[in-house]
Amino acid sequence: MTTPPPLGDRLKGMLEPAQIMKWAMSHYIRVCAEAVFKKGEIFAPILQIDRLRDEAFGRFWVEFSTPAPNATPAPAEPEPVLETDPETETETFQPGQNTNGSSDLIPPLLRTANGIVLDIGPGTGTQMPLLRSPSISTIYGPEPCTGLHEKLRARAIAEGISSKYHILASGAAASQLLPALRDSGTGVTEAYDSDPRSGIFDTIICVRVLCSVPEMERTVDELYGLLKPGGKLLVTEHVVNAWRTAKGSFLARVVQGVYQVFGWSFFIGDCALDRDTEGVLLRAARSDGGWEVVDLERSFAWSVMPYLSGTLVKKSSI
Ligand SMILES: C[S@@+](CC[C@H](N)C(=O)[O-])C[C@H]1O[C@@H](n2cnc3c(N)ncnc32)[C@H](O)[C@@H]1O
């Protein structure tokens, strides 16, 4: 159970995304300035916006997800922290700390990954230490931001899983992912290519990535199709604030909208703060009469970054 922090701390927490956005914006300005003044690409900030955004986001994410030397690890995203109060066994907000509350949701979830795994949008490989289990045979990491691949590769080597980790220069959409999987030369799509109902993956991991994929509903439907019968989708995603529910917050929902208007998506790699990811995930299995197991929970419901986390299991007989 999560207990909302005092109002002052909740308001302070709502400003944290502004700090993150300022940080990402400074990278974008620097990348534009370099294009114009160093490389002489004077029209690039007008004609090549996507390229510059991609480069700026890559640099930002490398910096953001890499802990400074001798520092405590940086959070993967701005968020309130939860700590368990041993007396009440509830989780309480720690004021003034910008640490990784939602990161605590990830390890127990990813420890259940097995078989052939799809780790969508792995970034710099923050979650790789959780994917060393021998019950995982192969991992495919489609990461469209190629500026992150070097870090990703280095992380796979450092974690001793480089022989089974395949980095793909691809997004999560099937139109990009399937060709990239075929090009990997591993033969992983062979069974799927002769019978798509057999699927490809035993586990699909979505950690802080569905907020960024274009056409989320379509992509999630496609990912559902790539799960083997009985396969599982592991999710930790920040979502729209469910302000109509008792635990939600109207103010946090408004602030989410304000950040969107002021360019959150533009500067943070297309990330959106206001997606109904739960609805989309639940609908993905509609053609099979729903998921076999839905085990999802919400955390930080009062905040600008409420989280949805848990497991969805595809029916084994479809
Ligand atoms: C917020 S980061 C999260 C990275 C990593 N999953 C983690 O938890 O540290 C989002 C990642 O999703 C990637 N991404 C964006 N659009 C994507 C897409 N369409 N398909 C796959 N990954 C995507 C971004 O490049 C970025 O690395």
CSV table of C-alpha atoms and ligand atoms in Angstrom, one decimal:
chain,number,residue,atom,x,y,z
A,1,MET,CA,0.0,0.0,0.0
A,2,THR,CA,1.3,3.5,-0.8
A,3,THR,CA,0.6,6.5,1.5
A,4,PRO,CA,0.5,9.9,-0.1
A,5,PRO,CA,3.2,12.3,1.3
A,6,PRO,CA,2.3,15.7,2.8
A,7,LEU,CA,1.0,18.3,0.4
A,8,GLY,CA,4.2,20.3,0.5
A,9,ASP,CA,6.2,17.3,-0.6
A,10,ARG,CA,3.7,16.4,-3.3
A,11,LEU,CA,4.0,19.9,-4.7
A,12,LYS,CA,7.7,19.8,-4.6
A,13,GLY,CA,7.7,16.4,-6.4
A,14,MET,CA,5.6,18.0,-9.2
A,15,LEU,CA,8.5,20.3,-10.0
A,16,GLU,CA,11.0,17.5,-10.5
A,17,PRO,CA,10.1,16.8,-14.2
A,18,ALA,CA,10.9,20.5,-14.8
A,19,GLN,CA,14.5,19.9,-13.7
A,20,ILE,CA,14.7,16.9,-15.9
A,21,MET,CA,13.3,18.8,-18.9
A,22,LYS,CA,15.7,21.7,-18.3
A,23,TRP,CA,18.6,19.2,-18.4
A,24,ALA,CA,17.4,17.5,-21.6
A,25,MET,CA,16.7,21.0,-23.2
A,26,SER,CA,20.3,22.1,-22.5
A,27,HIS,CA,21.5,19.1,-24.5
A,28,TYR,CA,19.2,19.9,-27.4
A,29,ILE,CA,20.5,23.5,-27.4
A,30,ARG,CA,24.1,22.3,-27.3
A,31,VAL,CA,23.5,19.9,-30.2
A,32,CYS,CA,21.8,22.6,-32.3
A,33,ALA,CA,24.7,25.0,-31.6
A,34,GLU,CA,27.3,22.4,-32.5
A,35,ALA,CA,25.5,21.7,-35.8
A,36,VAL,CA,25.3,25.4,-36.7
A,37,PHE,CA,28.6,26.8,-35.4
A,38,LYS,CA,31.0,23.7,-35.4
A,39,LYS,CA,29.7,21.8,-38.4
A,40,GLY,CA,28.3,24.7,-40.5
A,41,GLU,CA,25.0,22.9,-40.9
A,42,ILE,CA,23.1,26.2,-40.6
A,43,PHE,CA,19.7,24.8,-41.6
A,44,ALA,CA,19.9,21.6,-39.5
A,45,PRO,CA,17.9,23.0,-36.6
A,46,ILE,CA,15.0,23.6,-39.1
A,47,LEU,CA,15.5,20.8,-41.7
A,48,GLN,CA,16.9,18.0,-39.5
A,49,ILE,CA,15.0,18.4,-36.2
A,50,ASP,CA,14.5,14.7,-35.7
A,51,ARG,CA,18.2,13.9,-36.2
A,52,LEU,CA,19.2,16.6,-33.7
A,53,ARG,CA,16.5,15.5,-31.2
A,54,ASP,CA,17.7,12.0,-31.4
A,55,GLU,CA,21.3,12.9,-30.9
A,56,ALA,CA,20.4,15.2,-28.0
A,57,PHE,CA,18.2,12.6,-26.3
A,58,GLY,CA,21.0,10.0,-26.7
A,59,ARG,CA,23.5,12.3,-24.9
A,60,PHE,CA,21.0,13.3,-22.3
A,61,TRP,CA,20.1,9.7,-21.5
A,62,VAL,CA,23.7,8.5,-21.3
A,63,GLU,CA,24.4,11.3,-18.8
A,64,PHE,CA,21.1,10.8,-16.9
A,65,SER,CA,21.4,7.0,-16.6
A,66,THR,CA,25.1,7.0,-15.7
A,67,PRO,CA,25.8,7.5,-12.0
A,68,ALA,CA,28.5,10.1,-11.4
A,69,PRO,CA,31.7,8.6,-9.9
A,70,ASN,CA,31.4,8.2,-6.1
A,71,ALA,CA,27.7,9.1,-6.3
A,72,THR,CA,24.7,7.1,-5.4
A,73,PRO,CA,23.0,5.8,-8.6
A,74,ALA,CA,20.9,8.4,-10.4
A,75,PRO,CA,17.2,7.6,-10.7
A,76,ALA,CA,16.1,6.4,-14.1
A,77,GLU,CA,13.3,9.0,-14.0
A,78,PRO,CA,12.1,11.7,-11.6
A,79,GLU,CA,9.9,10.3,-9.0
A,80,PRO,CA,9.1,10.1,-5.3
A,81,VAL,CA,10.8,7.5,-3.2
A,82,LEU,CA,9.0,4.9,-1.1
A,83,GLU,CA,10.5,3.4,2.0
A,84,THR,CA,8.7,0.8,4.1
A,85,ASP,CA,7.9,1.9,7.6
A,86,PRO,CA,8.6,-1.2,9.7
A,87,GLU,CA,6.0,-0.2,12.2
A,88,THR,CA,3.0,0.3,9.9
A,89,GLU,CA,4.3,-1.7,7.0
A,90,THR,CA,3.1,1.1,4.7
A,91,GLU,CA,5.4,2.9,2.3
A,92,THR,CA,6.1,6.5,3.0
A,93,PHE,CA,7.5,9.4,1.0
A,94,GLN,CA,11.0,10.6,2.0
A,95,PRO,CA,10.9,14.4,1.5
A,96,GLY,CA,13.8,16.1,-0.2
A,97,GLN,CA,15.0,12.9,-1.8
A,98,ASN,CA,15.0,12.4,-5.5
A,99,THR,CA,15.8,8.7,-5.5
A,100,ASN,CA,14.4,5.7,-7.3
A,101,GLY,CA,11.1,4.7,-5.8
A,102,SER,CA,9.9,3.1,-9.1
A,103,SER,CA,13.2,1.4,-9.5
A,104,ASP,CA,12.2,-0.7,-6.5
A,105,LEU,CA,9.3,-2.1,-8.5
A,106,ILE,CA,11.6,-3.5,-11.2
A,107,PRO,CA,13.9,-6.2,-9.7
A,108,PRO,CA,11.2,-8.6,-8.4
A,109,LEU,CA,9.5,-8.4,-11.7
A,110,LEU,CA,12.5,-8.9,-14.0
A,111,ARG,CA,13.7,-11.8,-11.9
A,112,THR,CA,10.8,-13.8,-13.4
A,113,ALA,CA,12.1,-13.3,-17.0
A,114,ASN,CA,13.0,-16.5,-18.7
A,115,GLY,CA,13.5,-18.2,-22.1
A,116,ILE,CA,13.8,-15.9,-25.1
A,117,VAL,CA,13.4,-12.4,-23.9
A,118,LEU,CA,12.6,-9.1,-25.7
A,119,ASP,CA,13.9,-6.1,-23.7
A,120,ILE,CA,12.2,-3.2,-25.5
A,121,GLY,CA,14.1,0.2,-25.5
A,122,PRO,CA,16.9,-0.9,-23.2
A,123,GLY,CA,18.5,2.5,-23.3
A,124,THR,CA,22.0,2.2,-21.7
A,125,GLY,CA,21.2,-1.2,-20.2
A,126,THR,CA,20.2,0.0,-16.8
A,127,GLN,CA,18.2,-3.2,-16.3
A,128,MET,CA,20.9,-5.6,-17.6
A,129,PRO,CA,22.1,-6.7,-14.1
A,130,LEU,CA,18.7,-8.1,-13.5
A,131,LEU,CA,18.9,-10.2,-16.7
A,132,ARG,CA,21.8,-12.5,-15.8
A,133,SER,CA,19.7,-15.5,-14.9
A,134,PRO,CA,20.7,-18.8,-16.6
A,135,SER,CA,17.0,-19.4,-17.2
A,136,ILE,CA,17.2,-16.7,-19.8
A,137,SER,CA,18.5,-18.2,-23.1
A,138,THR,CA,18.7,-15.1,-25.3
A,139,ILE,CA,17.8,-11.5,-25.1
A,140,TYR,CA,17.0,-9.1,-27.9
A,141,GLY,CA,17.2,-5.4,-27.2
A,142,PRO,CA,15.6,-3.2,-29.9
A,143,GLU,CA,16.9,0.3,-29.2
A,144,PRO,CA,16.2,2.9,-32.0
A,145,CYS,CA,18.5,5.5,-30.4
A,146,THR,CA,21.7,4.2,-31.9
A,147,GLY,CA,23.7,6.8,-29.9
A,148,LEU,CA,23.1,4.5,-26.9
A,149,HIS,CA,24.4,1.3,-28.5
A,150,GLU,CA,28.0,1.8,-27.5
A,151,LYS,CA,27.0,2.0,-23.8
A,152,LEU,CA,24.6,-0.8,-24.2
A,153,ARG,CA,27.3,-3.1,-25.7
A,154,ALA,CA,29.8,-2.1,-23.0
A,155,ARG,CA,27.2,-2.9,-20.3
A,156,ALA,CA,26.4,-6.4,-21.8
A,157,ILE,CA,30.1,-7.2,-21.7
A,158,ALA,CA,30.5,-5.9,-18.1
A,159,GLU,CA,27.5,-8.0,-17.0
A,160,GLY,CA,28.9,-11.1,-18.8
A,161,ILE,CA,25.8,-11.5,-21.0
A,162,SER,CA,27.2,-10.2,-24.3
A,163,SER,CA,27.1,-13.7,-25.9
A,164,LYS,CA,23.3,-13.8,-25.5
A,165,TYR,CA,22.4,-10.2,-25.8
A,166,HIS,CA,21.5,-9.0,-29.3
A,167,ILE,CA,21.3,-5.2,-29.7
A,168,LEU,CA,18.9,-4.3,-32.6
A,169,ALA,CA,18.8,-0.9,-34.3
A,170,SER,CA,15.1,-1.0,-34.4
A,171,GLY,CA,11.9,0.3,-32.7
A,172,ALA,CA,9.3,-2.0,-31.1
A,173,ALA,CA,6.9,-1.8,-34.1
A,174,ALA,CA,6.6,-5.2,-35.9
A,175,SER,CA,7.5,-3.5,-39.2
A,176,GLN,CA,10.9,-2.7,-37.8
A,177,LEU,CA,11.4,-5.4,-35.3
A,178,LEU,CA,10.7,-8.5,-37.4
A,179,PRO,CA,13.2,-7.5,-40.1
A,180,ALA,CA,15.8,-6.7,-37.4
A,181,LEU,CA,15.2,-10.1,-35.7
A,182,ARG,CA,15.6,-11.9,-39.1
A,183,ASP,CA,18.8,-9.9,-39.8
A,184,SER,CA,20.2,-11.0,-36.5
A,185,GLY,CA,20.9,-14.4,-38.1
A,186,THR,CA,19.8,-16.3,-35.0
A,187,GLY,CA,16.8,-17.9,-36.7
A,188,VAL,CA,14.6,-16.8,-33.8
A,189,THR,CA,11.7,-16.0,-36.1
A,190,GLU,CA,11.7,-19.4,-38.0
A,191,ALA,CA,8.8,-21.0,-36.1
A,192,TYR,CA,6.9,-17.7,-36.1
A,193,ASP,CA,7.4,-17.3,-39.9
A,194,SER,CA,5.8,-20.7,-40.6
A,195,ASP,CA,3.1,-20.3,-37.9
A,196,PRO,CA,2.6,-16.8,-36.4
A,197,ARG,CA,0.4,-18.3,-33.6
A,198,SER,CA,3.5,-19.9,-32.1
A,199,GLY,CA,4.9,-16.5,-31.3
A,200,ILE,CA,8.6,-15.8,-30.6
A,201,PHE,CA,9.2,-14.6,-27.1
A,202,ASP,CA,8.7,-16.2,-23.7
A,203,THR,CA,9.1,-12.9,-22.0
A,204,ILE,CA,8.6,-9.3,-23.2
A,205,ILE,CA,10.0,-6.5,-21.0
A,206,CYS,CA,8.5,-3.0,-21.1
A,207,VAL,CA,10.3,-0.8,-18.6
A,208,ARG,CA,9.6,2.9,-19.0
A,209,VAL,CA,9.3,2.6,-22.8
A,210,LEU,CA,5.6,2.4,-23.7
A,211,CYS,CA,5.5,6.1,-22.8
A,212,SER,CA,7.7,6.7,-25.8
A,213,VAL,CA,6.7,4.3,-28.6
A,214,PRO,CA,4.7,5.9,-31.4
A,215,GLU,CA,1.2,4.4,-32.0
A,216,MET,CA,1.3,2.6,-28.6
A,217,GLU,CA,-1.9,0.7,-29.1
A,218,ARG,CA,-0.9,-0.8,-32.4
A,219,THR,CA,2.6,-1.6,-31.1
A,220,VAL,CA,1.3,-3.3,-28.0
A,221,ASP,CA,-1.2,-5.4,-30.1
A,222,GLU,CA,1.8,-6.4,-32.2
A,223,LEU,CA,3.9,-7.3,-29.2
A,224,TYR,CA,1.0,-9.4,-27.9
A,225,GLY,CA,1.2,-11.3,-31.2
A,226,LEU,CA,4.9,-11.9,-30.7
A,227,LEU,CA,4.4,-13.5,-27.3
A,228,LYS,CA,4.4,-17.3,-27.3
A,229,PRO,CA,1.2,-18.9,-25.8
A,230,GLY,CA,1.8,-18.9,-22.0
A,231,GLY,CA,4.4,-16.1,-22.5
A,232,LYS,CA,4.5,-13.1,-20.2
A,233,LEU,CA,4.7,-9.3,-20.5
A,234,LEU,CA,6.5,-7.6,-17.6
A,235,VAL,CA,5.6,-4.0,-17.3
A,236,THR,CA,6.9,-1.0,-15.3
A,237,GLU,CA,5.5,2.1,-16.9
A,238,HIS,CA,4.6,5.6,-15.7
A,239,VAL,CA,1.1,6.4,-16.8
A,240,VAL,CA,-1.6,9.1,-16.9
A,241,ASN,CA,-2.8,10.1,-13.4
A,242,ALA,CA,-6.1,8.4,-12.8
A,243,TRP,CA,-7.5,11.6,-11.2
A,244,ARG,CA,-11.1,10.4,-11.2
A,245,THR,CA,-10.2,7.6,-8.8
A,246,ALA,CA,-10.0,8.1,-5.0
A,247,LYS,CA,-6.2,7.8,-5.0
A,248,GLY,CA,-5.6,10.0,-8.1
A,249,SER,CA,-4.9,13.7,-8.2
A,250,PHE,CA,-6.6,16.3,-10.3
A,251,LEU,CA,-3.7,18.7,-9.8
A,252,ALA,CA,-1.1,16.1,-10.8
A,253,ARG,CA,-3.2,15.4,-13.9
A,254,VAL,CA,-3.2,19.1,-14.8
A,255,VAL,CA,0.5,19.3,-14.2
A,256,GLN,CA,1.1,16.4,-16.5
A,257,GLY,CA,-0.8,18.3,-19.2
A,258,VAL,CA,1.3,21.4,-18.6
A,259,TYR,CA,4.5,19.5,-19.0
A,260,GLN,CA,3.2,18.0,-22.3
A,261,VAL,CA,2.3,21.5,-23.6
A,262,PHE,CA,5.7,22.9,-22.6
A,263,GLY,CA,7.6,20.3,-24.7
A,264,TRP,CA,8.2,17.3,-22.4
A,265,SER,CA,7.7,14.9,-25.3
A,266,PHE,CA,9.9,16.9,-27.6
A,267,PHE,CA,12.9,17.0,-25.3
A,268,ILE,CA,12.5,13.6,-23.6
A,269,GLY,CA,12.6,11.3,-26.6
A,270,ASP,CA,8.9,11.3,-27.4
A,271,CYS,CA,8.0,10.3,-23.8
A,272,ALA,CA,4.4,11.1,-22.9
A,273,LEU,CA,3.2,11.6,-19.3
A,274,ASP,CA,-0.4,11.1,-20.1
A,275,ARG,CA,-0.9,7.6,-21.6
A,276,ASP,CA,-3.6,5.1,-20.5
A,277,THR,CA,-1.2,2.2,-20.8
A,278,GLU,CA,-3.3,-0.1,-18.6
A,279,GLY,CA,-6.3,0.2,-20.9
A,280,VAL,CA,-4.1,-0.5,-24.0
A,281,LEU,CA,-2.5,-3.5,-22.4
A,282,LEU,CA,-5.8,-5.1,-21.3
A,283,ARG,CA,-7.3,-4.6,-24.8
A,284,ALA,CA,-4.3,-6.2,-26.5
A,285,ALA,CA,-5.6,-9.7,-25.6
A,286,ARG,CA,-9.2,-9.1,-26.6
A,287,SER,CA,-9.0,-11.3,-29.7
A,288,ASP,CA,-8.2,-14.3,-27.4
A,289,GLY,CA,-10.8,-13.4,-24.8
A,290,GLY,CA,-8.4,-11.7,-22.5
A,291,TRP,CA,-5.1,-12.5,-20.7
A,292,GLU,CA,-4.8,-15.7,-18.7
A,293,VAL,CA,-3.3,-13.7,-15.8
A,294,VAL,CA,-3.4,-10.0,-15.1
A,295,ASP,CA,-1.4,-9.0,-12.0
A,296,LEU,CA,-0.9,-5.2,-12.2
A,297,GLU,CA,-0.6,-2.7,-9.5
A,298,ARG,CA,-0.4,1.1,-9.3
A,299,SER,CA,2.1,3.1,-7.2
A,300,PHE,CA,2.5,6.9,-6.6
A,301,ALA,CA,-1.1,7.4,-7.6
A,302,TRP,CA,-1.0,11.0,-6.3
A,303,SER,CA,2.0,12.1,-8.4
A,304,VAL,CA,2.9,13.4,-11.8
A,305,MET,CA,4.5,10.0,-12.5
A,306,PRO,CA,2.1,7.3,-11.2
A,307,TYR,CA,3.4,3.9,-12.1
A,308,LEU,CA,1.8,0.7,-13.4
A,309,SER,CA,3.7,-2.4,-12.8
A,310,GLY,CA,3.2,-6.2,-12.9
A,311,THR,CA,2.8,-9.2,-15.2
A,312,LEU,CA,0.3,-10.1,-17.9
A,313,VAL,CA,0.3,-13.8,-19.0
A,314,LYS,CA,-1.0,-14.8,-22.4
A,315,LYS,CA,-3.4,-17.8,-22.5
A,316,SER,CA,-1.5,-21.0,-23.1
A,317,SER,CA,-4.1,-22.6,-25.2
A,318,ILE,CA,-5.3,-20.2,-28.0
B,1,LIG,C1,13.1,6.2,-20.6
B,1,LIG,S1,14.2,5.3,-21.5
B,1,LIG,C2,14.2,3.7,-20.6
B,1,LIG,C3,15.4,2.9,-20.9
B,1,LIG,C4,15.4,1.5,-20.1
B,1,LIG,N1,14.3,0.7,-20.5
B,1,LIG,C5,15.5,1.8,-18.6
B,1,LIG,O1,14.6,1.4,-17.9
B,1,LIG,O2,16.5,2.4,-18.2
B,1,LIG,C6,13.2,4.9,-22.9
B,1,LIG,C7,13.9,4.1,-24.0
B,1,LIG,O3,13.0,3.7,-25.0
B,1,LIG,C8,13.6,3.9,-26.3
B,1,LIG,N2,12.6,4.0,-27.3
B,1,LIG,C9,12.0,5.1,-27.8
B,1,LIG,N3,11.1,4.8,-28.7
B,1,LIG,C10,11.1,3.5,-28.9
B,1,LIG,C11,10.5,2.6,-29.8
B,1,LIG,N4,9.6,3.0,-30.7
B,1,LIG,N5,10.8,1.3,-29.7
B,1,LIG,C12,11.7,0.8,-28.8
B,1,LIG,N6,12.4,1.7,-27.9
B,1,LIG,C13,12.1,3.0,-28.0
B,1,LIG,C14,14.4,5.2,-26.1
B,1,LIG,O4,15.4,5.3,-27.1
B,1,LIG,C15,15.0,5.0,-24.7
B,1,LIG,O5,16.2,4.3,-24.7
